[in-house]
Amino acid sequence: MDSIDHIDRQLIGHLRMNARLPVAWLAKTVGVSRATIQNRMTRLEKRGIINGYTALVSSGANEQLAMVRALMSIYLEGDTSRKVRTELMSEPCVCAIHSTNGRWDMVLELQARSLEEFDGVLCRIREINGISTSETSILLSSHRIGNQHI
């Protein structure tokens, strides 16, 4: 398997900051040709290093998009974390999946537009094979510290 070199690292770094950067700009900034950038992006995608491109939405916009936000802690049965994580990633209301230590195996960040939608999300997640127990806390209010949103 090819290793990731400094050009790949630069490319990935720029794409993490803005996945919509033009190939021409990336080529000029990294110091290689457009074809090299395109080939490397394709290779990184095929190798599964780049799994997709997404829009990062500000926390203020997230608050406007979702009426109900929550944290869900889940306990897994056996060695099911990969299978469960794959299923959770297909659930649109799951915003983030965190592995953790202690009593819980994973902590999920959830967002829904209504309590009815939120109830459906909880039901679907609880039915995933491999999830033994869960505990969910709805976020009632949040306070900002600097630019961080908690």
Short mmCIF file of the C-alpha atoms (twelve columns), coordinates in Angstrom:
data_MODEL
# 
_entry.id   MODEL 
# 
loop_
_atom_site.group_PDB 
_atom_site.id 
_atom_site.type_symbol 
_atom_site.label_atom_id 
_atom_site.label_alt_id 
_atom_site.label_comp_id 
_atom_site.label_asym_id 
_atom_site.label_seq_id 
_atom_site.Cartn_x 
_atom_site.Cartn_y 
_atom_site.Cartn_z 
_atom_site.pdbx_PDB_model_num 
ATOM 1   C CA . MET A 1   0.000   0.000  0.000   1 
ATOM 2   C CA . ASP A 2   1.330   3.445  -0.906  1 
ATOM 3   C CA . SER A 3   2.206   5.711  1.976   1 
ATOM 4   C CA . ILE A 4   0.901   9.246  2.313   1 
ATOM 5   C CA . ASP A 5   3.590   11.788 1.444   1 
ATOM 6   C CA . HIS A 6   3.878   15.531 2.106   1 
ATOM 7   C CA . ILE A 7   1.909   16.404 -1.048  1 
ATOM 8   C CA . ASP A 8   -0.988  14.159 0.029   1 
ATOM 9   C CA . ARG A 9   -0.870  15.694 3.517   1 
ATOM 10  C CA . GLN A 10  -1.021  19.214 2.102   1 
ATOM 11  C CA . LEU A 11  -3.870  18.249 -0.221  1 
ATOM 12  C CA . ILE A 12  -5.855  16.603 2.582   1 
ATOM 13  C CA . GLY A 13  -5.222  19.603 4.854   1 
ATOM 14  C CA . HIS A 14  -6.551  22.063 2.281   1 
ATOM 15  C CA . LEU A 15  -9.572  19.874 1.512   1 
ATOM 16  C CA . ARG A 16  -10.378 19.554 5.228   1 
ATOM 17  C CA . MET A 17  -10.550 23.331 5.438   1 
ATOM 18  C CA . ASN A 18  -12.592 23.699 2.245   1 
ATOM 19  C CA . ALA A 19  -13.528 20.684 0.123   1 
ATOM 20  C CA . ARG A 20  -14.721 22.968 -2.678  1 
ATOM 21  C CA . LEU A 21  -11.306 24.451 -3.472  1 
ATOM 22  C CA . PRO A 22  -10.651 24.455 -7.225  1 
ATOM 23  C CA . VAL A 23  -8.119  21.928 -8.510  1 
ATOM 24  C CA . ALA A 24  -6.194  24.777 -10.191 1 
ATOM 25  C CA . TRP A 25  -5.840  26.614 -6.858  1 
ATOM 26  C CA . LEU A 26  -4.766  23.420 -5.070  1 
ATOM 27  C CA . ALA A 27  -2.175  22.704 -7.780  1 
ATOM 28  C CA . LYS A 28  -0.705  26.199 -7.559  1 
ATOM 29  C CA . THR A 29  -0.666  26.196 -3.753  1 
ATOM 30  C CA . VAL A 30  0.823   22.714 -3.398  1 
ATOM 31  C CA . GLY A 31  3.242   23.310 -6.297  1 
ATOM 32  C CA . VAL A 32  2.250   20.509 -8.667  1 
ATOM 33  C CA . SER A 33  0.201   20.209 -11.855 1 
ATOM 34  C CA . ARG A 34  -3.592  20.053 -11.984 1 
ATOM 35  C CA . ALA A 35  -3.363  16.496 -13.318 1 
ATOM 36  C CA . THR A 36  -1.223  15.495 -10.327 1 
ATOM 37  C CA . ILE A 37  -3.796  16.923 -7.904  1 
ATOM 38  C CA . GLN A 38  -6.658  15.172 -9.702  1 
ATOM 39  C CA . ASN A 39  -4.772  11.857 -9.806  1 
ATOM 40  C CA . ARG A 40  -3.876  12.078 -6.130  1 
ATOM 41  C CA . MET A 41  -7.454  12.900 -5.141  1 
ATOM 42  C CA . THR A 42  -8.690  9.904  -7.135  1 
ATOM 43  C CA . ARG A 43  -6.041  7.650  -5.564  1 
ATOM 44  C CA . LEU A 44  -6.884  8.884  -2.031  1 
ATOM 45  C CA . GLU A 45  -10.570 8.231  -2.707  1 
ATOM 46  C CA . LYS A 46  -9.936  4.713  -4.055  1 
ATOM 47  C CA . ARG A 47  -7.763  3.898  -1.034  1 
ATOM 48  C CA . GLY A 48  -10.526 5.051  1.299   1 
ATOM 49  C CA . ILE A 49  -8.447  7.844  2.797   1 
ATOM 50  C CA . ILE A 50  -10.884 10.419 1.429   1 
ATOM 51  C CA . ASN A 51  -14.351 9.000  2.035   1 
ATOM 52  C CA . GLY A 52  -16.358 11.912 0.719   1 
ATOM 53  C CA . TYR A 53  -16.833 15.648 0.737   1 
ATOM 54  C CA . THR A 54  -19.217 17.472 3.011   1 
ATOM 55  C CA . ALA A 55  -20.485 20.867 4.047   1 
ATOM 56  C CA . LEU A 56  -19.545 21.993 7.535   1 
ATOM 57  C CA . VAL A 57  -22.450 23.912 8.990   1 
ATOM 58  C CA . SER A 58  -21.880 26.529 11.688  1 
ATOM 59  C CA . SER A 59  -23.276 25.883 15.145  1 
ATOM 60  C CA . GLY A 60  -25.631 28.853 14.706  1 
ATOM 61  C CA . ALA A 61  -27.032 27.306 11.534  1 
ATOM 62  C CA . ASN A 62  -27.281 23.929 13.267  1 
ATOM 63  C CA . GLU A 63  -29.474 25.512 15.916  1 
ATOM 64  C CA . GLN A 64  -31.775 26.895 13.222  1 
ATOM 65  C CA . LEU A 65  -31.934 23.563 11.388  1 
ATOM 66  C CA . ALA A 66  -32.679 21.454 14.445  1 
ATOM 67  C CA . MET A 67  -35.284 22.066 17.115  1 
ATOM 68  C CA . VAL A 68  -34.211 19.071 19.225  1 
ATOM 69  C CA . ARG A 69  -30.585 18.316 20.022  1 
ATOM 70  C CA . ALA A 70  -29.379 15.509 22.262  1 
ATOM 71  C CA . LEU A 71  -26.509 13.317 23.362  1 
ATOM 72  C CA . MET A 72  -27.075 9.575  23.324  1 
ATOM 73  C CA . SER A 73  -24.748 7.197  25.147  1 
ATOM 74  C CA . ILE A 74  -24.818 3.606  23.976  1 
ATOM 75  C CA . TYR A 75  -23.429 0.344  25.316  1 
ATOM 76  C CA . LEU A 76  -22.519 -2.304 22.748  1 
ATOM 77  C CA . GLU A 77  -22.734 -6.081 22.886  1 
ATOM 78  C CA . GLY A 78  -19.451 -7.824 22.122  1 
ATOM 79  C CA . ASP A 79  -17.340 -6.673 19.196  1 
ATOM 80  C CA . THR A 80  -20.044 -4.903 17.184  1 
ATOM 81  C CA . SER A 81  -18.650 -1.365 17.097  1 
ATOM 82  C CA . ARG A 82  -17.768 -1.348 13.378  1 
ATOM 83  C CA . LYS A 83  -21.157 -2.745 12.312  1 
ATOM 84  C CA . VAL A 84  -23.078 -0.406 14.628  1 
ATOM 85  C CA . ARG A 85  -21.027 2.638  13.539  1 
ATOM 86  C CA . THR A 86  -21.724 1.813  9.875   1 
ATOM 87  C CA . GLU A 87  -25.469 1.661  10.551  1 
ATOM 88  C CA . LEU A 88  -25.388 4.873  12.607  1 
ATOM 89  C CA . MET A 89  -23.620 6.718  9.793   1 
ATOM 90  C CA . SER A 90  -26.624 6.115  7.537   1 
ATOM 91  C CA . GLU A 91  -28.961 7.837  10.022  1 
ATOM 92  C CA . PRO A 92  -29.321 11.498 8.934   1 
ATOM 93  C CA . CYS A 93  -30.064 12.785 12.448  1 
ATOM 94  C CA . VAL A 94  -26.754 11.451 13.810  1 
ATOM 95  C CA . CYS A 95  -24.328 14.383 13.565  1 
ATOM 96  C CA . ALA A 96  -21.309 12.791 15.235  1 
ATOM 97  C CA . ILE A 97  -20.228 9.456  16.663  1 
ATOM 98  C CA . HIS A 98  -17.646 9.460  19.434  1 
ATOM 99  C CA . SER A 99  -15.977 6.374  20.867  1 
ATOM 100 C CA . THR A 100 -15.309 6.737  24.568  1 
ATOM 101 C CA . ASN A 101 -14.124 4.940  27.653  1 
ATOM 102 C CA . GLY A 102 -15.966 4.217  30.876  1 
ATOM 103 C CA . ARG A 103 -19.474 2.827  31.110  1 
ATOM 104 C CA . TRP A 104 -20.512 3.755  27.560  1 
ATOM 105 C CA . ASP A 105 -18.891 2.611  24.319  1 
ATOM 106 C CA . MET A 106 -20.140 5.440  22.098  1 
ATOM 107 C CA . VAL A 107 -21.654 8.876  22.495  1 
ATOM 108 C CA . LEU A 108 -23.794 10.196 19.652  1 
ATOM 109 C CA . GLU A 109 -24.733 13.763 18.863  1 
ATOM 110 C CA . LEU A 110 -28.298 13.849 17.547  1 
ATOM 111 C CA . GLN A 111 -30.340 16.598 15.892  1 
ATOM 112 C CA . ALA A 112 -33.966 16.484 14.798  1 
ATOM 113 C CA . ARG A 113 -36.478 19.045 13.547  1 
ATOM 114 C CA . SER A 114 -39.235 17.949 15.926  1 
ATOM 115 C CA . LEU A 115 -39.939 15.722 18.911  1 
ATOM 116 C CA . GLU A 116 -41.795 13.336 16.608  1 
ATOM 117 C CA . GLU A 117 -38.757 12.998 14.332  1 
ATOM 118 C CA . PHE A 118 -36.530 12.661 17.418  1 
ATOM 119 C CA . ASP A 119 -38.710 9.833  18.771  1 
ATOM 120 C CA . GLY A 120 -38.378 7.998  15.449  1 
ATOM 121 C CA . VAL A 121 -34.597 8.398  15.503  1 
ATOM 122 C CA . LEU A 122 -34.392 6.956  19.024  1 
ATOM 123 C CA . CYS A 123 -36.535 3.985  18.018  1 
ATOM 124 C CA . ARG A 124 -34.440 3.239  14.925  1 
ATOM 125 C CA . ILE A 125 -31.157 3.502  16.826  1 
ATOM 126 C CA . ARG A 126 -32.353 1.306  19.689  1 
ATOM 127 C CA . GLU A 127 -33.346 -1.408 17.184  1 
ATOM 128 C CA . ILE A 128 -29.820 -1.695 15.752  1 
ATOM 129 C CA . ASN A 129 -28.428 -5.148 16.477  1 
ATOM 130 C CA . GLY A 130 -25.442 -4.830 18.786  1 
ATOM 131 C CA . ILE A 131 -26.780 -1.968 20.887  1 
ATOM 132 C CA . SER A 132 -27.506 -3.305 24.353  1 
ATOM 133 C CA . THR A 133 -28.397 -0.212 26.377  1 
ATOM 134 C CA . SER A 134 -28.711 3.503  25.745  1 
ATOM 135 C CA . GLU A 135 -29.273 6.694  27.663  1 
ATOM 136 C CA . THR A 136 -30.302 9.947  25.993  1 
ATOM 137 C CA . SER A 137 -30.139 13.499 27.293  1 
ATOM 138 C CA . ILE A 138 -31.904 16.285 25.415  1 
ATOM 139 C CA . LEU A 139 -29.854 19.488 25.370  1 
ATOM 140 C CA . LEU A 140 -32.024 22.241 26.820  1 
ATOM 141 C CA . SER A 141 -29.605 25.157 26.486  1 
ATOM 142 C CA . SER A 142 -26.018 25.736 25.449  1 
ATOM 143 C CA . HIS A 143 -23.441 28.340 26.379  1 
ATOM 144 C CA . ARG A 144 -20.561 29.500 24.256  1 
ATOM 145 C CA . ILE A 145 -16.988 29.674 25.512  1 
ATOM 146 C CA . GLY A 146 -14.915 31.644 23.042  1 
ATOM 147 C CA . ASN A 147 -15.675 30.302 19.565  1 
ATOM 148 C CA . GLN A 148 -16.488 26.850 20.890  1 
ATOM 149 C CA . HIS A 149 -20.116 25.778 21.115  1 
ATOM 150 C CA . ILE A 150 -20.914 23.367 23.905  1 
# 
